[in-house]
mmCIF file of C-alpha atoms in Angstrom:
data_model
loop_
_atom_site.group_PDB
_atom_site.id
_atom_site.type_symbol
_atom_site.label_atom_id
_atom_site.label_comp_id
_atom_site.label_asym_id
_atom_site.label_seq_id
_atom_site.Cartn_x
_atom_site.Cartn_y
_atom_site.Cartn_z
ATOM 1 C CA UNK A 1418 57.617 108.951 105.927
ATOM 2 C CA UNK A 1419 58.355 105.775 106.184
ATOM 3 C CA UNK A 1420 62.294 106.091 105.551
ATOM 4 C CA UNK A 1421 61.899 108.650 108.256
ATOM 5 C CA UNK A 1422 60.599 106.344 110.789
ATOM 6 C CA UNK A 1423 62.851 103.629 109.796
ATOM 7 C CA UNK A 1424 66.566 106.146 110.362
ATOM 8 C CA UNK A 1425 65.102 107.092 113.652
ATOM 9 C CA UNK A 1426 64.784 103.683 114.618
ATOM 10 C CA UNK A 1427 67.997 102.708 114.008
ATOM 11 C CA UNK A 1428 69.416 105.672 115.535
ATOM 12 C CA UNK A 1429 68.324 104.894 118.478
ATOM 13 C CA UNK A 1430 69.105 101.538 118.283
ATOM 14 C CA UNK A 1431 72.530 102.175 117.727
ATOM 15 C CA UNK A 1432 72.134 104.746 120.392
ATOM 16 C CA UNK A 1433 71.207 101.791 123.073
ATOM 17 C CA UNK A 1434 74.252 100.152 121.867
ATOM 18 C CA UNK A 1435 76.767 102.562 122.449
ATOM 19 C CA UNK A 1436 75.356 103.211 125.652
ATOM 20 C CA UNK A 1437 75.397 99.501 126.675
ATOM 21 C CA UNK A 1438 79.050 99.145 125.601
ATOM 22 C CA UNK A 1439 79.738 102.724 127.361
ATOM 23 C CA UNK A 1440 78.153 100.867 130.726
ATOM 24 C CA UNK A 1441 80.015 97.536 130.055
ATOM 25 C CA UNK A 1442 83.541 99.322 129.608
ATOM 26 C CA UNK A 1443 82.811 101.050 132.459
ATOM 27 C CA UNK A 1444 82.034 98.323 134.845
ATOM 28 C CA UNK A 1445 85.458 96.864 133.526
ATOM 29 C CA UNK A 1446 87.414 99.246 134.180
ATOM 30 C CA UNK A 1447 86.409 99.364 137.711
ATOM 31 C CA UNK A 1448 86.808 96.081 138.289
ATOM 32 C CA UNK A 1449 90.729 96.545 137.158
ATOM 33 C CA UNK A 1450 91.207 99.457 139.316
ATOM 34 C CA UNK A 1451 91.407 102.103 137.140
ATOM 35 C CA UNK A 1452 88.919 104.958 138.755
ATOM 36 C CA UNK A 1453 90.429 104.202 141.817
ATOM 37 C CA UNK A 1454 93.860 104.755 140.577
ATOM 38 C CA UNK A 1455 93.090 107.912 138.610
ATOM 39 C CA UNK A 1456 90.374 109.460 142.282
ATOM 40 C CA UNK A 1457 93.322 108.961 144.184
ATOM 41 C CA UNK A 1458 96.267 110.098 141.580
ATOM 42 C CA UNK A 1459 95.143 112.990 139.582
ATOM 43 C CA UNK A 1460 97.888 115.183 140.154
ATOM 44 C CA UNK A 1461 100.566 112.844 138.677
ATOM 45 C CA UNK A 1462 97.928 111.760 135.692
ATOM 46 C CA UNK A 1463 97.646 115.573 134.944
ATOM 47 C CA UNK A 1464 101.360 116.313 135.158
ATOM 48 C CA UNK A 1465 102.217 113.201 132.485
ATOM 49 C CA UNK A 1466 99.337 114.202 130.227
ATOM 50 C CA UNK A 1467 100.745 117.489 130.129
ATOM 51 C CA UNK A 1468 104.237 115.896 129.415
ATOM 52 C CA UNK A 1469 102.901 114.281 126.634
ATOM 53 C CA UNK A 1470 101.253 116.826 124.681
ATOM 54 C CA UNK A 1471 104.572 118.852 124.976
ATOM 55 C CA UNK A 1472 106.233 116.354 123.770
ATOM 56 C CA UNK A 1473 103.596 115.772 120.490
ATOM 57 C CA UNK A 1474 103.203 119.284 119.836
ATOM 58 C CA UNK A 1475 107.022 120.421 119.846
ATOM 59 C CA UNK A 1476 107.878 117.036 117.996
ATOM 60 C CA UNK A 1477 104.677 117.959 115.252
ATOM 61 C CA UNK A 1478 105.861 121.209 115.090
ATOM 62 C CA UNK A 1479 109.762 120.559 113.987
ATOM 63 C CA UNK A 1480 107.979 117.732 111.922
ATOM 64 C CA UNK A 1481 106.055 120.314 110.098
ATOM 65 C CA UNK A 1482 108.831 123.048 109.582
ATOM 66 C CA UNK A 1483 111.320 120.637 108.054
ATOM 67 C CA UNK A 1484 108.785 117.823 106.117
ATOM 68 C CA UNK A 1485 106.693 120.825 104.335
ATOM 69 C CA UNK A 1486 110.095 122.400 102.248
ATOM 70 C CA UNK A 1487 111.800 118.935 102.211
ATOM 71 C CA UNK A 1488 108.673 118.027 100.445
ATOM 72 C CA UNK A 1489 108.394 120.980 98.359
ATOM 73 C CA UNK A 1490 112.091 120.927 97.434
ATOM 74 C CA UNK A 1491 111.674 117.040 96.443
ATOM 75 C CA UNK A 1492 108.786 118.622 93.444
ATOM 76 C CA UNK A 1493 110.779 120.930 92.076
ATOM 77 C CA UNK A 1494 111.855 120.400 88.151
ATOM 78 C CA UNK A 1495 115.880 119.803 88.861
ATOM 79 C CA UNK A 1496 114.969 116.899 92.014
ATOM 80 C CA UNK A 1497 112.331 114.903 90.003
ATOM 81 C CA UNK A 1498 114.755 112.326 89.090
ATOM 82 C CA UNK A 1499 115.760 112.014 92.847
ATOM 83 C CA UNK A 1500 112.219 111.488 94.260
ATOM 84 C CA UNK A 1501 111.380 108.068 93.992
ATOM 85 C CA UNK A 1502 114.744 107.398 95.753
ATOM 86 C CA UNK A 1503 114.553 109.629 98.554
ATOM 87 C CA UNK A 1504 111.399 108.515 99.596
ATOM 88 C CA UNK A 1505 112.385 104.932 99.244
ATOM 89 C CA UNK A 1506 115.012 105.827 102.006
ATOM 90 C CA UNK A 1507 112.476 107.820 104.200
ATOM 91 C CA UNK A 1508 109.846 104.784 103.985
ATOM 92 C CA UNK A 1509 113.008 102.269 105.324
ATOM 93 C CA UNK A 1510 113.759 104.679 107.710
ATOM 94 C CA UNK A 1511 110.060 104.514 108.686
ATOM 95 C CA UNK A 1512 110.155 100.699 109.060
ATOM 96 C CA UNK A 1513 112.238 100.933 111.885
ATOM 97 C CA UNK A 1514 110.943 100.180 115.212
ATOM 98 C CA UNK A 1515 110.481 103.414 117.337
ATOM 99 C CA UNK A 1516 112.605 101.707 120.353
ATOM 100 C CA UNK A 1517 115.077 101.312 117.744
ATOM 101 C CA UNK A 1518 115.119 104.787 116.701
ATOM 102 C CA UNK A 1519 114.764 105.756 120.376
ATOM 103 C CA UNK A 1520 117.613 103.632 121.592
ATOM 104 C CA UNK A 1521 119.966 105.006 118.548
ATOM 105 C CA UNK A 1522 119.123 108.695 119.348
ATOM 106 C CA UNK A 1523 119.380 108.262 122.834
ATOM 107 C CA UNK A 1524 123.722 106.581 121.922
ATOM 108 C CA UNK A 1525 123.902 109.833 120.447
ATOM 109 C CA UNK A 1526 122.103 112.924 122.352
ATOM 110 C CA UNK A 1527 121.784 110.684 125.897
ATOM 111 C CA UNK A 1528 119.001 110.693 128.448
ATOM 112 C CA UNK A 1529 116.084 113.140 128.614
ATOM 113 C CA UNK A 1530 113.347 114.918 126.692
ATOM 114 C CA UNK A 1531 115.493 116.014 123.627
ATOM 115 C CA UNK A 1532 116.499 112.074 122.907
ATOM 116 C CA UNK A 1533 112.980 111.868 122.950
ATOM 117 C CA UNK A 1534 111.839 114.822 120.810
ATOM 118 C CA UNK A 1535 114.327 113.980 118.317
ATOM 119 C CA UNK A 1536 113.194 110.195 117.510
ATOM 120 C CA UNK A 1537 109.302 111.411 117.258
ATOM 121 C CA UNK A 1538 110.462 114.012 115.043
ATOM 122 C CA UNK A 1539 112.471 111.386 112.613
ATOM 123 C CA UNK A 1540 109.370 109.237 112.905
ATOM 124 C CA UNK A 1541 106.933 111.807 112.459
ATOM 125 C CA UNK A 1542 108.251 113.572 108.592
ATOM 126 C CA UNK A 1543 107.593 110.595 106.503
ATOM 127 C CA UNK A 1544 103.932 111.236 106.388
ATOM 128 C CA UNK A 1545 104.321 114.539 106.127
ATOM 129 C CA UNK A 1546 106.633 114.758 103.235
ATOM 130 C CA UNK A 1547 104.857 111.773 101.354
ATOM 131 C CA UNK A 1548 101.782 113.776 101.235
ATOM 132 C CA UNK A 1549 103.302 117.055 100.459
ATOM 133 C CA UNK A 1550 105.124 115.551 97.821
ATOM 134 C CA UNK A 1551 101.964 113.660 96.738
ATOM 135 C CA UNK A 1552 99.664 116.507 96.447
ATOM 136 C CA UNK A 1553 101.988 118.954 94.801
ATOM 137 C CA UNK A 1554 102.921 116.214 92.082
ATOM 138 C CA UNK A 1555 99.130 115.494 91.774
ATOM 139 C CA UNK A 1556 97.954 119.308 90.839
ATOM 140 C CA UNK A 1557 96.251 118.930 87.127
ATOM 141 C CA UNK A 1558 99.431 120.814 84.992
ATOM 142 C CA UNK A 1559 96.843 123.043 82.986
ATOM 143 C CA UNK A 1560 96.757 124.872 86.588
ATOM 144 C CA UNK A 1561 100.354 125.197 86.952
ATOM 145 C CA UNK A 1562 100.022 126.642 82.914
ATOM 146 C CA UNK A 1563 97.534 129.217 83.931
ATOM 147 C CA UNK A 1564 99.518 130.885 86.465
ATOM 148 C CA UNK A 1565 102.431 130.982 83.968
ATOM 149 C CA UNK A 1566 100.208 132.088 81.357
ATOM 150 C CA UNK A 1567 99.332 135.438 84.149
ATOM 151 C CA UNK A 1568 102.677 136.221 84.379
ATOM 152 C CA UNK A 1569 103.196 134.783 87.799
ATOM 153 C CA UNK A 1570 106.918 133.829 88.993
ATOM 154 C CA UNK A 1571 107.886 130.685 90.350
ATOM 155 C CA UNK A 1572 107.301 131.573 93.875
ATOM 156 C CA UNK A 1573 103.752 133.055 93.279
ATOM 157 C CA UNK A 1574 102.998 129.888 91.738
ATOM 158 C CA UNK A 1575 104.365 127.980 94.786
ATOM 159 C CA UNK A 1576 102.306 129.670 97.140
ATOM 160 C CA UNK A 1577 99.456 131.399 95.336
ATOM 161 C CA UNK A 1578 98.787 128.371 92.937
ATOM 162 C CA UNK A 1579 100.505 125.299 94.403
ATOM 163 C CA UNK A 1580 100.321 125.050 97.932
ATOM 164 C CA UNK A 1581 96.522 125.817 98.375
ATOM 165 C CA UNK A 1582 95.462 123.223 96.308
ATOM 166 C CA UNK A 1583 97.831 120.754 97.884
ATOM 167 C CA UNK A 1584 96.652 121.687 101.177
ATOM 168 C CA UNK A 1585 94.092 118.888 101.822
ATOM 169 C CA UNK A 1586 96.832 116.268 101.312
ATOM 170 C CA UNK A 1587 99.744 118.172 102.902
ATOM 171 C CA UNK A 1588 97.623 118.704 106.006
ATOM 172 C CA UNK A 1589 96.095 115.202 105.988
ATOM 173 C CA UNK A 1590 99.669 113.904 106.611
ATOM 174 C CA UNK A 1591 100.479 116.431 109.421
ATOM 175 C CA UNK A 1592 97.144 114.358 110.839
ATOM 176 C CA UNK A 1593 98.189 110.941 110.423
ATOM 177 C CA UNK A 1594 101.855 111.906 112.014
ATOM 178 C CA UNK A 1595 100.479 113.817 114.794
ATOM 179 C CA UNK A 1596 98.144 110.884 116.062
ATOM 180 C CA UNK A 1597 101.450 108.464 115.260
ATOM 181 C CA UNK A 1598 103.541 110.883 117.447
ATOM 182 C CA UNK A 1599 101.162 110.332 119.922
ATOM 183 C CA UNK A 1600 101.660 106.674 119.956
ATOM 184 C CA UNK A 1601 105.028 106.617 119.691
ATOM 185 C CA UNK A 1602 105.076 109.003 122.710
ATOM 186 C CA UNK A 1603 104.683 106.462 124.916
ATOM 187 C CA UNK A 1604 108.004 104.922 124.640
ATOM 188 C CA UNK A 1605 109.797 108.227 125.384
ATOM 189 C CA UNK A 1606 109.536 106.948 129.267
ATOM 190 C CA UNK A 1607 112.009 104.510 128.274
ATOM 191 C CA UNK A 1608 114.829 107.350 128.040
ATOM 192 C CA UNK A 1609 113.678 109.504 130.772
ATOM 193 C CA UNK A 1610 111.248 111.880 128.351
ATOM 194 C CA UNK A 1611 108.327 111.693 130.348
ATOM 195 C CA UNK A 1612 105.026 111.368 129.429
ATOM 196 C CA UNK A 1613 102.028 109.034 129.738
ATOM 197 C CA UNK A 1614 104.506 105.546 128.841
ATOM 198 C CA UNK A 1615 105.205 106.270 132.799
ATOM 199 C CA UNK A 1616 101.830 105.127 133.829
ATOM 200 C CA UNK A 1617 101.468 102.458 130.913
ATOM 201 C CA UNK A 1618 105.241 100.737 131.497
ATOM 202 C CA UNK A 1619 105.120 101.010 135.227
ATOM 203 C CA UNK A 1620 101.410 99.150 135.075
ATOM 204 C CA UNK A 1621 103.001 96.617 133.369
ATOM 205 C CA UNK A 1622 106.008 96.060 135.275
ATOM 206 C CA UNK A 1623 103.424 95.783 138.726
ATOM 207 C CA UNK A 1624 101.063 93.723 136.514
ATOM 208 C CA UNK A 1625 98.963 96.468 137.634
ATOM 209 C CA UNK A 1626 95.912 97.173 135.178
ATOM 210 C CA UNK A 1627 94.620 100.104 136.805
ATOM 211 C CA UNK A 1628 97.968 101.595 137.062
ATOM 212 C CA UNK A 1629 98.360 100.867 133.175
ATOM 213 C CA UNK A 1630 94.940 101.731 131.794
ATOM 214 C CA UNK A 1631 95.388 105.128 133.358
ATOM 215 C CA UNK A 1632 98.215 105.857 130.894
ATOM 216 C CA UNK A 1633 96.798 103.675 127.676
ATOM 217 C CA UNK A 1634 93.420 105.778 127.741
ATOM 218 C CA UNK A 1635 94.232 108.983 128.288
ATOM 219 C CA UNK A 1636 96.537 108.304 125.413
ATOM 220 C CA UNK A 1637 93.891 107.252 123.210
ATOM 221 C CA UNK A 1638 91.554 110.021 124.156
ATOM 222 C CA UNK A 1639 94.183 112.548 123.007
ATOM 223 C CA UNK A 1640 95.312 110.144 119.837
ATOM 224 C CA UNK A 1641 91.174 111.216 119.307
ATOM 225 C CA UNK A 1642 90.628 114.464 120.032
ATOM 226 C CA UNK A 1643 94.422 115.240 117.954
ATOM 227 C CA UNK A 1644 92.495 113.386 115.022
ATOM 228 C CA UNK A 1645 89.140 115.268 115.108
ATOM 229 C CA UNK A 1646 90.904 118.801 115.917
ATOM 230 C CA UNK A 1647 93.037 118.320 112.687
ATOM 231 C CA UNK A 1648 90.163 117.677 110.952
ATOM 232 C CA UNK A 1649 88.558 120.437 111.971
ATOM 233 C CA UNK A 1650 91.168 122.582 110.985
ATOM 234 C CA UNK A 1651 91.137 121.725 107.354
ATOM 235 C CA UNK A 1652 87.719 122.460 107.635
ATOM 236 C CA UNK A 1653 88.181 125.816 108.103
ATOM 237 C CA UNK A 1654 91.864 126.560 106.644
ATOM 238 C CA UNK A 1655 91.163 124.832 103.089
ATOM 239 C CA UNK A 1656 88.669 126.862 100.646
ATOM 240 C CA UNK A 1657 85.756 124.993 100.117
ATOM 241 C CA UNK A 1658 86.349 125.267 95.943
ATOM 242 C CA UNK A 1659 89.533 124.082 96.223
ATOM 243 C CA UNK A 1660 87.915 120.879 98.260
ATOM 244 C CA UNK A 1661 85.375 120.316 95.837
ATOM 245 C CA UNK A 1662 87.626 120.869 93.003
ATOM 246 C CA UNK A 1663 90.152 118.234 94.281
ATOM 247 C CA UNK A 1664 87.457 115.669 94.918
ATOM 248 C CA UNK A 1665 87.000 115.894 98.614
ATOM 249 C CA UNK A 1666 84.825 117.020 100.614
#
């Protein structure tokens, strides 16, 4: 009873907290400007937010359609020896600034949305084909045995065996480079892509933290809500024996 009294307590405390600091942001924001800004421009807020999540989603997608079988192809028996050493190129790659890779693209493909699209999509695959590569490499082999000792061909094993109980890690890397794309989205305003980096750039340029703050936390609200909706979906896409199987939960 007493354990019981003692949680509630510092729910609520916690509670009071988050409300305080809710308040407190508040009040700060108002005093840069922000509401003001985003009563009196909602139409060019909404059109950039939408801009931006066309710009993560179409990236995420290409992302996902090339990491998945680049990862898959990098765990098959006759690329093992190549592994280590393409993913020691894909992590340099990944150490390169995104302006960088924004500014190269953009010598190439020029101005616009594409230029854009194409550097989140370079930026986006590492995590995606580390983890793929990482959770097909990490399946216990006594699995992979058992479906060979059924009788199944390599391709049943790949998708029957393999791929669902890789699925927690493969998708937990299409999370982590979906809420990077997001990010990273910001700078396509640099080469004409659009996007919420309008609001956050221009802000900065005025010295203008209303102007600013009305790009920074819409990104981070959909950085957020990308996070939690991805997590939601492995939820319901991975089988909960194959969760508690691989240790997660």
């Amino acid at each position: 009873m007493k354990t019981n009294v003692t949680v509630n307590s510092k729910g609520r405390g916690w509670t009071l907290v988050g409300l305080f600091l809710a308040f407190a942001a508040g009040g700060y924001f108002e005093y840069l400007g922000f509401f003001d800004f985003t009563i009196n421009n909602p139409g060019e807020i909404w059109k950039l937010f939408k801009q931006h999540i066309q710009l993560v989603v179409i990236s995420s997608v290409i992302s996902i359609t090339i990491g998945i079988p680049t990862g898959i192809f990098l765990t098959r028996r006759f690329m093992r020896r190549y592994r280590e050493w393409a993913l020691n190129i894909l992590g340099i790659c990944q150490t390169v600034p995104s302006l960088a890779v924004i500014a190269i693209a953009m010598t190439y493909i020029g101005i616009g949305r594409n230029t854009a699209i194409f550097a989140l999509v370079i930026y986006g695959l590492l995590p995606i084909i580390r983890n793929t590569v990482a959770g097909l490499a990490g399946i216990d082999p006594v699995i992979i045995d058992a479906g060979r000792g059924m009788g199944m061909s390599a391709s049943q094993l790949l998708f029957r065996v393999e791929i669902p109980n890789a699925l927690y890690i493969i998708l937990a890397g299409i999370r982590t480079s979906t809420v990077i794309n997001v990010g990273t989205a910001a700078m396509s305003f640099l080469v004409g892509g659009g996007g919420l980096g309008d609001l956050i750039f221009s802000g900065i340029a005025m010295v203008d933290p209303g102007y600013m703050l009305a790009g920074a936390i819409p990104t981070c609200i959909l950085a957020i809500f990308f996070n939690w909706f991805l997590g939601k979906v492995e939820l319901w896409v991975i089988s909960p024996g194959l969760g508690l199987s691989s240790g997660h939960k």
